[in-house]
CSV table of C-alpha atoms in Angstrom, one decimal:
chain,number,residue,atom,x,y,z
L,1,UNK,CA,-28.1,-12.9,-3.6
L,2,UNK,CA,-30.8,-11.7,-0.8
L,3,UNK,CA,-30.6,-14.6,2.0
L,4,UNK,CA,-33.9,-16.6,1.5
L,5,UNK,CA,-36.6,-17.1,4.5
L,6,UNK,CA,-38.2,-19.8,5.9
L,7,UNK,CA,-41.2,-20.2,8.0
L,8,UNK,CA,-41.9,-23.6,9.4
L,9,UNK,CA,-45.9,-24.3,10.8
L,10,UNK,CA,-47.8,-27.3,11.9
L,11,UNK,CA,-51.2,-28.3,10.5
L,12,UNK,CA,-54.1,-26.1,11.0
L,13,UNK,CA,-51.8,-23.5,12.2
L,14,UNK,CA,-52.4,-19.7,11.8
L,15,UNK,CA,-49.9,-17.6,10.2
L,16,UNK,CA,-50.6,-13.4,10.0
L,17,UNK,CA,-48.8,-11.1,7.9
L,18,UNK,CA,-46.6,-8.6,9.1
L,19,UNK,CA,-44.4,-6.2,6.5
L,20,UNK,CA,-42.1,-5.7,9.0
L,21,UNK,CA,-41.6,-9.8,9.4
L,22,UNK,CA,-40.7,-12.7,7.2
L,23,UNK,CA,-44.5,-13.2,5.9
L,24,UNK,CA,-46.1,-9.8,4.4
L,25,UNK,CA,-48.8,-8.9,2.4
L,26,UNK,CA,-47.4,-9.5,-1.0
L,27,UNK,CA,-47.0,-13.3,0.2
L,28,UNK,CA,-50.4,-13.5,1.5
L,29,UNK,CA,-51.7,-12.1,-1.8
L,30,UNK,CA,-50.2,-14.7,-4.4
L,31,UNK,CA,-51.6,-17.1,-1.5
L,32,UNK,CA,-55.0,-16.2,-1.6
L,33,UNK,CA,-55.0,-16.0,-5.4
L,34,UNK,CA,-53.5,-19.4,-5.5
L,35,UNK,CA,-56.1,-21.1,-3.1
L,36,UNK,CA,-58.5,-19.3,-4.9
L,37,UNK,CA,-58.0,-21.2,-8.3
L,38,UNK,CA,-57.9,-24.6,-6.4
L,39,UNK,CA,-61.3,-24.0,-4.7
L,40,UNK,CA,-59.9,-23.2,-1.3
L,41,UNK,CA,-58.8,-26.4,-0.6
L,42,UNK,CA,-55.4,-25.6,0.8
L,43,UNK,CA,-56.2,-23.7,4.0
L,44,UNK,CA,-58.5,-20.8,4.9
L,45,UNK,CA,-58.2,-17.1,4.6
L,46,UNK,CA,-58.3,-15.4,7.9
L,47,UNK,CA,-58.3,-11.4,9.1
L,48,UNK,CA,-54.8,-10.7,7.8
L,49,UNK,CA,-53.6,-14.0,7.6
L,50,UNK,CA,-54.1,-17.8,6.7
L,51,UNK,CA,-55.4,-20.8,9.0
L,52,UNK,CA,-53.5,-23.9,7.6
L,53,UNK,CA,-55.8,-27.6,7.1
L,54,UNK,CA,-55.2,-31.2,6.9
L,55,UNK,CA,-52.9,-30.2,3.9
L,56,UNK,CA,-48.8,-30.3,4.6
L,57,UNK,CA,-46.0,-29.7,2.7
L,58,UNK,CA,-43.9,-26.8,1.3
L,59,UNK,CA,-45.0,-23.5,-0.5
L,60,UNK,CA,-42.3,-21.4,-2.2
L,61,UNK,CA,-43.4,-18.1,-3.0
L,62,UNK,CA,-39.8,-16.0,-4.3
L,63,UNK,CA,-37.5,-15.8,-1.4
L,64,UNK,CA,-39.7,-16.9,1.2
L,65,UNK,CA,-40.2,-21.1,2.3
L,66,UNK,CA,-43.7,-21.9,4.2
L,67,UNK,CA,-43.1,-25.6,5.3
L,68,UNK,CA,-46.6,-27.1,7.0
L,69,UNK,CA,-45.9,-30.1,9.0
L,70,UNK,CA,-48.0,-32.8,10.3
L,71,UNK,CA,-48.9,-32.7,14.1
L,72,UNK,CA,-50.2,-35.8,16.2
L,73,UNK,CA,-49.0,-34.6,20.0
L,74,UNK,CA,-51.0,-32.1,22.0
L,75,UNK,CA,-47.4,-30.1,22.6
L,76,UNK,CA,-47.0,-26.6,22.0
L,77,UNK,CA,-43.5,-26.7,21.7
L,78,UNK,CA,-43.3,-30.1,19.4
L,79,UNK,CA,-40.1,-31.0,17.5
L,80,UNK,CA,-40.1,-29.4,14.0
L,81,UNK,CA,-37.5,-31.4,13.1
L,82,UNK,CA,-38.8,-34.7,14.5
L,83,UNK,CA,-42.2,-34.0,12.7
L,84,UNK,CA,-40.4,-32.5,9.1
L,85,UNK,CA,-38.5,-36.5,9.6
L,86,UNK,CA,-41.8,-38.0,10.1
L,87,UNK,CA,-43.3,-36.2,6.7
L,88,UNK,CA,-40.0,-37.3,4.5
L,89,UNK,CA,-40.4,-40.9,5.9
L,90,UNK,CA,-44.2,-40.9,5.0
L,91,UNK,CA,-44.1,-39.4,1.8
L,92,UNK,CA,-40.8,-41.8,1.4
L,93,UNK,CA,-42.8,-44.9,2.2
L,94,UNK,CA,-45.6,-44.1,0.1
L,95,UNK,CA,-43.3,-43.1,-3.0
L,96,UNK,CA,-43.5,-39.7,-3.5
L,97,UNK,CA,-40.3,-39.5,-3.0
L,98,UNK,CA,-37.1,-41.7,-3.2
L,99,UNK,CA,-34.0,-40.6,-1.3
L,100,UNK,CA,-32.1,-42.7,0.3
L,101,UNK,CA,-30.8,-40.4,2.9
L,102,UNK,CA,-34.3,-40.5,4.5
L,103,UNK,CA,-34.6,-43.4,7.0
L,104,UNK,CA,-36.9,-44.6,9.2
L,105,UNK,CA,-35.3,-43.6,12.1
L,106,UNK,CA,-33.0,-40.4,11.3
L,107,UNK,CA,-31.9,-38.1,8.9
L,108,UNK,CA,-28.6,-38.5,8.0
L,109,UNK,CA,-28.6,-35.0,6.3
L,110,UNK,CA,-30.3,-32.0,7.4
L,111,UNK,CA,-33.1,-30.3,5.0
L,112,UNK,CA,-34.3,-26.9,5.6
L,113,UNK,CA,-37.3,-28.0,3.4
L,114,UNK,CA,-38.5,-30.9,2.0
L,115,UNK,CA,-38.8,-28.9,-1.1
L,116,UNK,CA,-35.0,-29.2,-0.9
L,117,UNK,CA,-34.9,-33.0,-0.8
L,118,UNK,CA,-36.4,-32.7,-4.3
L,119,UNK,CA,-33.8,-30.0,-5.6
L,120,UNK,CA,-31.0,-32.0,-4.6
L,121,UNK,CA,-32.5,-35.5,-5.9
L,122,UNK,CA,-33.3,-34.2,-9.1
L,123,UNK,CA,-29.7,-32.4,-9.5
L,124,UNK,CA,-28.4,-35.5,-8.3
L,125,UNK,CA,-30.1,-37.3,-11.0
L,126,UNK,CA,-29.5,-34.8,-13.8
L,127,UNK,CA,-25.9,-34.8,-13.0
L,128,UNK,CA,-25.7,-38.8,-13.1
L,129,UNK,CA,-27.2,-38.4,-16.7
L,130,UNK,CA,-24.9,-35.8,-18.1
L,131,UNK,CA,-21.8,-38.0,-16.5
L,132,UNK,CA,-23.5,-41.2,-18.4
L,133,UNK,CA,-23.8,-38.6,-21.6
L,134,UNK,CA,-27.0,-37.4,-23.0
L,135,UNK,CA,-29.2,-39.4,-25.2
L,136,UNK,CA,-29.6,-38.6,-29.2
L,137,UNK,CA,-33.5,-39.3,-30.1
L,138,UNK,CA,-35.4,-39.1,-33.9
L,139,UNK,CA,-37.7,-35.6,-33.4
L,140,UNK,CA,-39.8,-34.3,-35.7
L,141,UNK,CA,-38.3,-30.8,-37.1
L,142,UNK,CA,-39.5,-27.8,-39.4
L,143,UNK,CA,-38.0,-25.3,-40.5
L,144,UNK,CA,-37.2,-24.0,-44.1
L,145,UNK,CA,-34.7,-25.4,-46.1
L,146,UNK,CA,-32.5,-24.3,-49.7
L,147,UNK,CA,-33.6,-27.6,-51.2
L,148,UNK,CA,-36.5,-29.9,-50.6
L,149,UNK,CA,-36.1,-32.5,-47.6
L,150,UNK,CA,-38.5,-34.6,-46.2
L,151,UNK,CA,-42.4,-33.8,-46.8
L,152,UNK,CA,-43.2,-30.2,-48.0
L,153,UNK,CA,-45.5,-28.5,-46.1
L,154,UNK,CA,-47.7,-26.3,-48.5
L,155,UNK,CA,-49.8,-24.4,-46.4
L,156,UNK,CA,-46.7,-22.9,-44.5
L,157,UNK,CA,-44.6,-23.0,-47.7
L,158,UNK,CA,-47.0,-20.6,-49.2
L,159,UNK,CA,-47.1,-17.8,-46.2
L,160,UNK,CA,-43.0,-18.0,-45.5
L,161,UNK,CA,-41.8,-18.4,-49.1
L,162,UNK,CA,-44.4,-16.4,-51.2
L,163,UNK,CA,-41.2,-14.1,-52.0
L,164,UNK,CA,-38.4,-16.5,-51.7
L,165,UNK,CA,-39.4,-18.8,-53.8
L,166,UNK,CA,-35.8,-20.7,-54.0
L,167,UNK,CA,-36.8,-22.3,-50.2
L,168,UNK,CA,-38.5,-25.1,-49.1
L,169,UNK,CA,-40.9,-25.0,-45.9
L,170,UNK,CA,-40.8,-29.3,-45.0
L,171,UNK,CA,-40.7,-31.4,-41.9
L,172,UNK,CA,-38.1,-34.0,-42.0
L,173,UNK,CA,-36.4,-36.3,-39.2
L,174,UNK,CA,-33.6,-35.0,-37.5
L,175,UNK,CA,-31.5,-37.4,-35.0
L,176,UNK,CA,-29.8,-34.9,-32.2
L,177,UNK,CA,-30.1,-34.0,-28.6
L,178,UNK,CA,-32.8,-31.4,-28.5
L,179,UNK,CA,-36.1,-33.3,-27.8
L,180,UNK,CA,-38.9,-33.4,-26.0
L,181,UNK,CA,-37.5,-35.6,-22.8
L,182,UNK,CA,-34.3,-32.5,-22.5
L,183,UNK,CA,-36.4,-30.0,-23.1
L,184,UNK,CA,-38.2,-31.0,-20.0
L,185,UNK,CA,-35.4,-31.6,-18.1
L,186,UNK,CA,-34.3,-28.0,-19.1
L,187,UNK,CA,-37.2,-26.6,-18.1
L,188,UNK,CA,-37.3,-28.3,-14.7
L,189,UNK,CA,-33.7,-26.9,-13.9
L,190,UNK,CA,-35.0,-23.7,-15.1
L,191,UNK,CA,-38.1,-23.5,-12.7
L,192,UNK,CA,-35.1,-24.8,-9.9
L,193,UNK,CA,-32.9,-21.4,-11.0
L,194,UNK,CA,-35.9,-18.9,-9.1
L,195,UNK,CA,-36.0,-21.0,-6.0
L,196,UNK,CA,-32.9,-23.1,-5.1
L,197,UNK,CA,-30.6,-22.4,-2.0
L,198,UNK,CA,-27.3,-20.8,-2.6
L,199,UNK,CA,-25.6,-23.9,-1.6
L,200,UNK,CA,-27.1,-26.1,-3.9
L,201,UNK,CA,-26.6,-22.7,-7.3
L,202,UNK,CA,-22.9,-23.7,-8.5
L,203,UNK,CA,-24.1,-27.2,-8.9
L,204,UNK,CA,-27.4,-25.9,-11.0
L,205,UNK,CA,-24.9,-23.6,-13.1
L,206,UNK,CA,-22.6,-26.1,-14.3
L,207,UNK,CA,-25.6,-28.2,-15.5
L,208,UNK,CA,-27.6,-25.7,-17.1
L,209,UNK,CA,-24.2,-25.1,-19.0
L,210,UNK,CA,-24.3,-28.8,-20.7
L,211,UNK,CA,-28.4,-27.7,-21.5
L,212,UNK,CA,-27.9,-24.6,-23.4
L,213,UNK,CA,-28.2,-25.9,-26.7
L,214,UNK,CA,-31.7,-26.9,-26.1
L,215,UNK,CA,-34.3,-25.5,-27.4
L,216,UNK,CA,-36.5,-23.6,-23.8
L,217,UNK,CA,-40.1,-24.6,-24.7
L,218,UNK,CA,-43.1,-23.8,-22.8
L,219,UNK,CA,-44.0,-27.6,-20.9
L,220,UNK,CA,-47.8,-28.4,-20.3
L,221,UNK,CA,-49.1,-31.4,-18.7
L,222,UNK,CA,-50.1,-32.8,-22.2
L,223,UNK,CA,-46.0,-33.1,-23.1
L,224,UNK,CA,-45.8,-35.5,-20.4
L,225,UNK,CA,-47.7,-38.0,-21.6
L,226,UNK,CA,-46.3,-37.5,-25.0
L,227,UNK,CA,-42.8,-39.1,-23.6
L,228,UNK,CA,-42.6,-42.6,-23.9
L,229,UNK,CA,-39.5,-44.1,-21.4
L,230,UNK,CA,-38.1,-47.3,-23.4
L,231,UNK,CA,-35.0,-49.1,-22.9
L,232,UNK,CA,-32.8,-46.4,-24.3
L,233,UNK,CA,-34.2,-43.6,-22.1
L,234,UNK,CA,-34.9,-45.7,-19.0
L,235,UNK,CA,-32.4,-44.3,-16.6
L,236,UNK,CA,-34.0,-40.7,-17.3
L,237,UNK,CA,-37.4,-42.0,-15.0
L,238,UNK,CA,-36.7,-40.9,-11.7
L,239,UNK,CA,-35.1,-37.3,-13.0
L,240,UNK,CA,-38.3,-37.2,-15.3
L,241,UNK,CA,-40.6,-38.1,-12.4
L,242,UNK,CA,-39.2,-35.0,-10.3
L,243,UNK,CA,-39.1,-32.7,-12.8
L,244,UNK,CA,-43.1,-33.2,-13.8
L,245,UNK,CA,-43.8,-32.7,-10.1
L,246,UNK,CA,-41.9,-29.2,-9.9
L,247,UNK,CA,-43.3,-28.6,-13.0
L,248,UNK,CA,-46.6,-29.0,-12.7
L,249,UNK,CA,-46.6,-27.9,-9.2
L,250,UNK,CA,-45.2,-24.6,-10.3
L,251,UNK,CA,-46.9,-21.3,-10.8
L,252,UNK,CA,-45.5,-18.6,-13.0
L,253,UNK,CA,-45.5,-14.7,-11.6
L,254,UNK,CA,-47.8,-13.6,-13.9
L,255,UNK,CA,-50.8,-15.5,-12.3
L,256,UNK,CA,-49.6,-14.0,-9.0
L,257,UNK,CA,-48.2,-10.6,-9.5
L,258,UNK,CA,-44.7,-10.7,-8.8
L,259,UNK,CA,-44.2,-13.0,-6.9
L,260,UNK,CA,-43.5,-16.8,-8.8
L,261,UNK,CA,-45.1,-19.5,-6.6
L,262,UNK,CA,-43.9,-23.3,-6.1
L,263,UNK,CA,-46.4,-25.4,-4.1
L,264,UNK,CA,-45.8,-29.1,-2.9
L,265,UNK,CA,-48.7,-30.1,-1.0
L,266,UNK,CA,-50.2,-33.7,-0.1
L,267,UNK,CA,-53.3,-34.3,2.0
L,268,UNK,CA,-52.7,-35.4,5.5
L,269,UNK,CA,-55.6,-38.1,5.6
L,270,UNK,CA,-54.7,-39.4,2.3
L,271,UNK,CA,-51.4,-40.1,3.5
L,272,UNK,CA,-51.6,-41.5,6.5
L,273,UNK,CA,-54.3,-43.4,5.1
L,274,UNK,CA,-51.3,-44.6,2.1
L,275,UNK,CA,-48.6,-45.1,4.9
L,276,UNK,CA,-50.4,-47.6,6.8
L,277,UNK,CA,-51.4,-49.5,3.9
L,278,UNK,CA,-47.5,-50.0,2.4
L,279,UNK,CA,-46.3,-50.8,6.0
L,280,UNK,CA,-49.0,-53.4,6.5
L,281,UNK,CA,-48.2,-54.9,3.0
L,282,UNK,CA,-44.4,-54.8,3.5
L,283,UNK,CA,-44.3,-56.2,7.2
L,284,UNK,CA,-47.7,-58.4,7.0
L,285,UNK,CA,-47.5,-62.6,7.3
L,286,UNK,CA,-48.3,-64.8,4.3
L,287,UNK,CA,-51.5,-65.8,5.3
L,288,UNK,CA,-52.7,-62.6,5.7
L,289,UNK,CA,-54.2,-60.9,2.4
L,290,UNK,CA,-54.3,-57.1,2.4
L,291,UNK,CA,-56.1,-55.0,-0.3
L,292,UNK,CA,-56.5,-50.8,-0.1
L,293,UNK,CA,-59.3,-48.6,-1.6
L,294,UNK,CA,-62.0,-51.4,-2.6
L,295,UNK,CA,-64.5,-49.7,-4.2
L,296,UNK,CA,-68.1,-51.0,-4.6
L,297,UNK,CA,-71.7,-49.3,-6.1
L,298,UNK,CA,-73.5,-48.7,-2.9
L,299,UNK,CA,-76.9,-46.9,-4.2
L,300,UNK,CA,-77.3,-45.7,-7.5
L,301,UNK,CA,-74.3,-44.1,-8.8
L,302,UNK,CA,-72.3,-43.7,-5.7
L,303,UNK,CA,-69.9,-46.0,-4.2
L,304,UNK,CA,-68.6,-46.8,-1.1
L,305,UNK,CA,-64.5,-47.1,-0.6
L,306,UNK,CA,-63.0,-48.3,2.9
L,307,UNK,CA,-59.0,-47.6,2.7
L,308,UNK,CA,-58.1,-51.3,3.5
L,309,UNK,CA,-59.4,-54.8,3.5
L,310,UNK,CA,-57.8,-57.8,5.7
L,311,UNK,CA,-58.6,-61.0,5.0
L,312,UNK,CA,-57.0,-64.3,6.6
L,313,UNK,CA,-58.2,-67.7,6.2
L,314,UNK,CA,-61.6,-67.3,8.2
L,315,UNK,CA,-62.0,-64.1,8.7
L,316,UNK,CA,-62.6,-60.0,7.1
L,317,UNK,CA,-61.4,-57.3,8.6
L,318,UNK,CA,-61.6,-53.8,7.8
L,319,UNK,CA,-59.4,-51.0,8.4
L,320,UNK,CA,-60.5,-47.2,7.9
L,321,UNK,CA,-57.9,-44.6,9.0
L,322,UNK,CA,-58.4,-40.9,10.3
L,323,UNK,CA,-55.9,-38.3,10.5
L,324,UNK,CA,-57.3,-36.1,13.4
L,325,UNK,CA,-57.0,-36.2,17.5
L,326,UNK,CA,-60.2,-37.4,19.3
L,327,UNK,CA,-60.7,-38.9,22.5
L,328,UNK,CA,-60.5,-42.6,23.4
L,329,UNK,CA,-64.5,-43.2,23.2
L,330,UNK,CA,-65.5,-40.5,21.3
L,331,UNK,CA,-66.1,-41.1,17.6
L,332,UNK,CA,-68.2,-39.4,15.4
L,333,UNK,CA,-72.0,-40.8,14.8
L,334,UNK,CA,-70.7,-40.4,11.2
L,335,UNK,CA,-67.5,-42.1,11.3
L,336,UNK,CA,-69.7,-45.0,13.1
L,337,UNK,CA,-72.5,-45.4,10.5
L,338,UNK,CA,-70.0,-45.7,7.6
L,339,UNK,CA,-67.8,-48.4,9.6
L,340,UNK,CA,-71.4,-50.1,10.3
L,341,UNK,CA,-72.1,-49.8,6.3
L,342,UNK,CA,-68.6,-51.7,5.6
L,343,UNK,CA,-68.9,-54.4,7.5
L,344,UNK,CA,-72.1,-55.3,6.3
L,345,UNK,CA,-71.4,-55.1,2.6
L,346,UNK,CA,-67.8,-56.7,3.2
L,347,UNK,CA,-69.0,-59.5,5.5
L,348,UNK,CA,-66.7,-58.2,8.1
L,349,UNK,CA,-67.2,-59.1,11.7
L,350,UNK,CA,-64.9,-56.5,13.3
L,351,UNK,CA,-63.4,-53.2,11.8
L,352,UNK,CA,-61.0,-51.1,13.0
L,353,UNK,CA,-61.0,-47.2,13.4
L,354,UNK,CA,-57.4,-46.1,13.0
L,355,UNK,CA,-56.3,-42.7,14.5
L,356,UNK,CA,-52.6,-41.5,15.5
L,357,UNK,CA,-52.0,-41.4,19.3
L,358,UNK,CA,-51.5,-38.6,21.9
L,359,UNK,CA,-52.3,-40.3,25.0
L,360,UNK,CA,-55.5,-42.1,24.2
L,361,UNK,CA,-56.0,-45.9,24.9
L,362,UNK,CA,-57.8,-48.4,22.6
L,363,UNK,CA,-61.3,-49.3,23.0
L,364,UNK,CA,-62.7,-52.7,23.2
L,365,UNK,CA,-64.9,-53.9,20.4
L,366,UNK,CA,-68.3,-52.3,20.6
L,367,UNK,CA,-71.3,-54.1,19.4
L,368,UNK,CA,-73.3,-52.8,16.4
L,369,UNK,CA,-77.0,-53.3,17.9
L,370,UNK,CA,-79.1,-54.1,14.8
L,371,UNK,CA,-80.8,-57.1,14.3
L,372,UNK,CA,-77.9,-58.9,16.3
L,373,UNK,CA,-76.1,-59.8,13.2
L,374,UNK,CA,-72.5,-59.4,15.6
L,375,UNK,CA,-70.8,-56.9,13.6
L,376,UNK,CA,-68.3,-55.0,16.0
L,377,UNK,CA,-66.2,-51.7,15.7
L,378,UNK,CA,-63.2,-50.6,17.9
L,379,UNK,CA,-61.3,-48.0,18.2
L,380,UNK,CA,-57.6,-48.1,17.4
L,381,UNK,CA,-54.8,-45.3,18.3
L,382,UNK,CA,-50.9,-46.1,17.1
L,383,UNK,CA,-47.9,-43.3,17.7
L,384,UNK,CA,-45.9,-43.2,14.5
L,385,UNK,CA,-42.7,-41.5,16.8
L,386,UNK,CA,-41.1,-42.9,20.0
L,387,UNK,CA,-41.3,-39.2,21.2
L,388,UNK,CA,-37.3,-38.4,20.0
L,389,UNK,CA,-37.8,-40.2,16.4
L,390,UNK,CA,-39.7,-42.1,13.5
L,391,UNK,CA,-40.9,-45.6,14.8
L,392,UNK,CA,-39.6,-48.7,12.7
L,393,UNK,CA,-42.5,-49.1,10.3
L,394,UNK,CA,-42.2,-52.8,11.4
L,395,UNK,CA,-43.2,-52.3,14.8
L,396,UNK,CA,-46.2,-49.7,13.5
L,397,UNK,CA,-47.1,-52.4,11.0
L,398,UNK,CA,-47.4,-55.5,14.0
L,399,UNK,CA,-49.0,-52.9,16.3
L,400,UNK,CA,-52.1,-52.2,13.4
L,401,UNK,CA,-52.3,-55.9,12.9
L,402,UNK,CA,-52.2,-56.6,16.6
L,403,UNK,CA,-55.2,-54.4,17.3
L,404,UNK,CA,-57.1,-56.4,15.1
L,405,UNK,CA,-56.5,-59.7,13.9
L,406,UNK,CA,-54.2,-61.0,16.8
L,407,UNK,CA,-56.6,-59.4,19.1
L,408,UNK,CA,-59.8,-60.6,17.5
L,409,UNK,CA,-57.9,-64.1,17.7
L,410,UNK,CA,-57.7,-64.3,21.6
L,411,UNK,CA,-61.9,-63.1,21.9
C-alpha cells in the first residue's frame, strides 16, 4: 500500500500545486469541482492553486490529507500541533466530537489528522458493538417465494412470475441481522476502507469480516432519519452518529474523476462563536443566566440573532464573538452598528465584542452617542492557548465573564 500524504495549512493559507510535490493538479481538480457544488464556500481558487478561508478542518482526497487549522497568533512559524490541539478541543467542547483522549490541556495520543480521531472513535465503537453482539431487528423483506407468505404483491408478481407461475412475489417480516441500522454501519466502514491509515487497516479488516452478510446498500441522507434509536439499539448512537458524518461528508469518484473525496469542514466563526457559549454555560455562577442565538423579527421578514445573551439580576449583557485579528480600537463601522442595534432591542446597557488575542489589549466601554440613552460597547480580546497549550476552559470562561459583568460591576 502507497504511503499516504499529508499537508497541514493554517486558515486563509495558500496552497499551489506542483506534480512534482505532494499537492498536484489532479487534487486541485476534484477541489475545485467540489467547492464548485457548495457555492464556493470552502476557500478560493487561485492561479494554480487554492487560498483557504475562515473554514478548517480535514479534506481527504485518495492518498493525500489537507488539514486546515485555526490561526490566532501573528507567527509565521506557529505550532501545528498546538493549533490541530486547539481544533480537537473546540470541536470536543462543542460536541462534534467525543473522545476522551482529547483534553483541555494535551493530547495524550498523537493524530496525524483529526479525520483520524474519527476513524479510530468509530472503529472503537463498532468493535465494542460486535464484542456486545449484534442486534436482530423486524425488516421489511421481498423477494419471491415457493408458497405464499405474508402480503402478495400483484403488480411485481405479475412481471417476475408471468412464466413461473408455481412462485409467489410477497413481502413478509423477517427478524435477522441485515437492517437498515447495519447496513449503515457497513457502509460507513466501507467509505473508512479508501481512506484509513495502514495502522489503523487490520483492525478495519477483522470488522468488516463480522459485516459480510449484510446486504451493501446505497445510504442517502433520507435513511438516516428513517432509523429510530430505542432502548434496544441505544448503545449503537455514538457509532451511528460518526458514521452519518463520514457518510454524508463523503464524495464518491465519480463526481470528481478519480479521485474519491472525504471532506470534514466546520466554520471558524461558528465555532468559536459555539465554544464560548458551552464554556460560559459550564463554568458560569448561578445567578448568572446565559442564553445563545436569540433570534427576533427585526423589519419585515428578517431577523436579527446576537450569539449570546447574559442576564443577572439587574442587568443584560450581550456578547457577539468574531473570529478574525483586528487591532485594539479598530472595529468595523459595521460590527459597531449591529452591536448598537442589540442593545437597543435587548435593553442591554453594555455589550461585548469578543475577538481572540495576539497582543491587543481591551478597550474601555465606549459610549453609543444617540439620544444619550447610555448604551455602551467594548471591545474584548481573550487567548484560548498559554503559548505552549490549550487554556483551561475555566479560566477562558471567568476571563469572558470578567470583561463584562465583573467589570461593568466595579463602573
Amino acid at each position: 500500500m502507497n504511503k499516504k500524504k499529508f499537508i497541514q495549512v493554517f486558515e486563509y493559507q495558500k496552497l499551489r500545486y506542483d506534480d512534482s510535490g505532494n499537492f498536484r493538479k489532479h487534487h486541485f481538480d476534484a477541489m475545485v469541482k467540489f467547492n464548485e457544488l457548495h457555492q464556493n464556500k470552502y476557500f478560493t481558487v487561485i492561479h494554480n492553486g487554492i487560498r483557504f478561508g475562515s473554514y478548517v478542518g480535514v479534506i481527504q482526497i485518495g492518498g493525500l490529507t489537507i488539514e486546515i487549522l485555526p490561526k490566532a497568533d501573528n507567527k509565521e512559524d506557529a505550532d501545528k500541533n498546538l493549533w490541530q490541539n486547539v481544533l480537537l478541543n473546540m470541536l470536543k467542547v462543542c460536541k462534534h466530537i467525543q473522545v476522551e483522549s482529547v483534553s483541555e490541556t494535551h493530547l495524550t495520543k498523537r493524530y496525524q489528522s483529526i479525520l483520524d480521531v474519527y476513524f479510530e472513535l468509530y472503529l472503537t465503537e463498532v468493535e465494542r458493538l460486535v464484542k456486545k453482539g449484534l442486534v436482530k431487528k423486524y425488516r421489511k423483506n421481498q423477494s419471491n417465494k415457493n408458497a405464499l407468505k405474508g402480503k402478495l404483491l400483484f403488480a411485481q408478481n405479475i412481471q417476475q412470475n408471468l412464466v413461473h407461475k408455481e412462485h409467489f412475489f410477497c413481502e413478509h417480516m423477517v427478524y435477522d441481522r441485515n437492517h437498515l441500522l447495519h447496513q449503515i454501519l457497513l457502509k460507513g466502514l466501507l467509505v473508512l476502507k479508501t481512506f484509513i491509515s495502514d495502522s489503523l487497516q487490520d483492525r478495519l479488516n477483522r470488522v468488516l469480516f463480522e459485516f459480510q452478510e449484510f446486504e451493501n446498500i446505497k445510504i442517502q441522507k433520507q435513511h438516516f432519519d428513517r432509523v429510530i434509536i430505542d432502548r434496544k439499539t441505544h448503545d449503537y448512537q455514538k457509532a451511528f452518529d460518526i458514521a452519518k458524518i463520514i457518510i454524508l461528508n463523503y464524495s464518491p469518484s465519480l463526481k470528481y474523476g478519480n479521485e474519491n473525496l472525504l471532506t470534514l469542514l466546520f466554520d471558524m466563526n461558528t465555532l468559536w462563536e459555539e465554544y464560548i457559549f458551552r464554556i460560559l454555560q459550564k463554568h458560569k455562577k448561578d445567578e448568572i443566566e446565559i442564553s445563545f442565538q436569540n433570534s427576533d423579527r427585526f423589519w419585515e421578514n428578517k431577523r436579527i440573532r446576537p450569539d449570546i445573551i447574559l442576564k443577572t439580576a439587574h442587568e443584560t449583557f450581550v456578547i457577539d464573538t468574531k473570529w478574525k485579528i483586528i487591532g485594539s480600537n479598530n472595529p468595523s463601522d459595521e460590527d459597531l452598528k449591529q452591536m448598537f442595534v442589540y442593545n437597543l432591542h435587548w435593553k442591554a446597557e453594555k455589550s461585548l465584542l469578543l475577538y481572540p488575542k495576539t497582543n491587543q489589549t481591551d478597550s474601555d466601554f465606549g459610549n453609543f452617542h444617540f439620544d444619550n440613552l447610555g448604551k455602551k460597547c467594548k471591545l474584548g480580546f481573550i487567548d484560548i492557548t498559554d503559548k505552549t497549550s490549550i487554556k483551561n476552559g475555566k479560566i477562558v470562561a471567568n476571563e469572558v465573564l470578567d470583561k463584562l459583568i465583573y467589570e461593568s460591576q466595579i463602573d
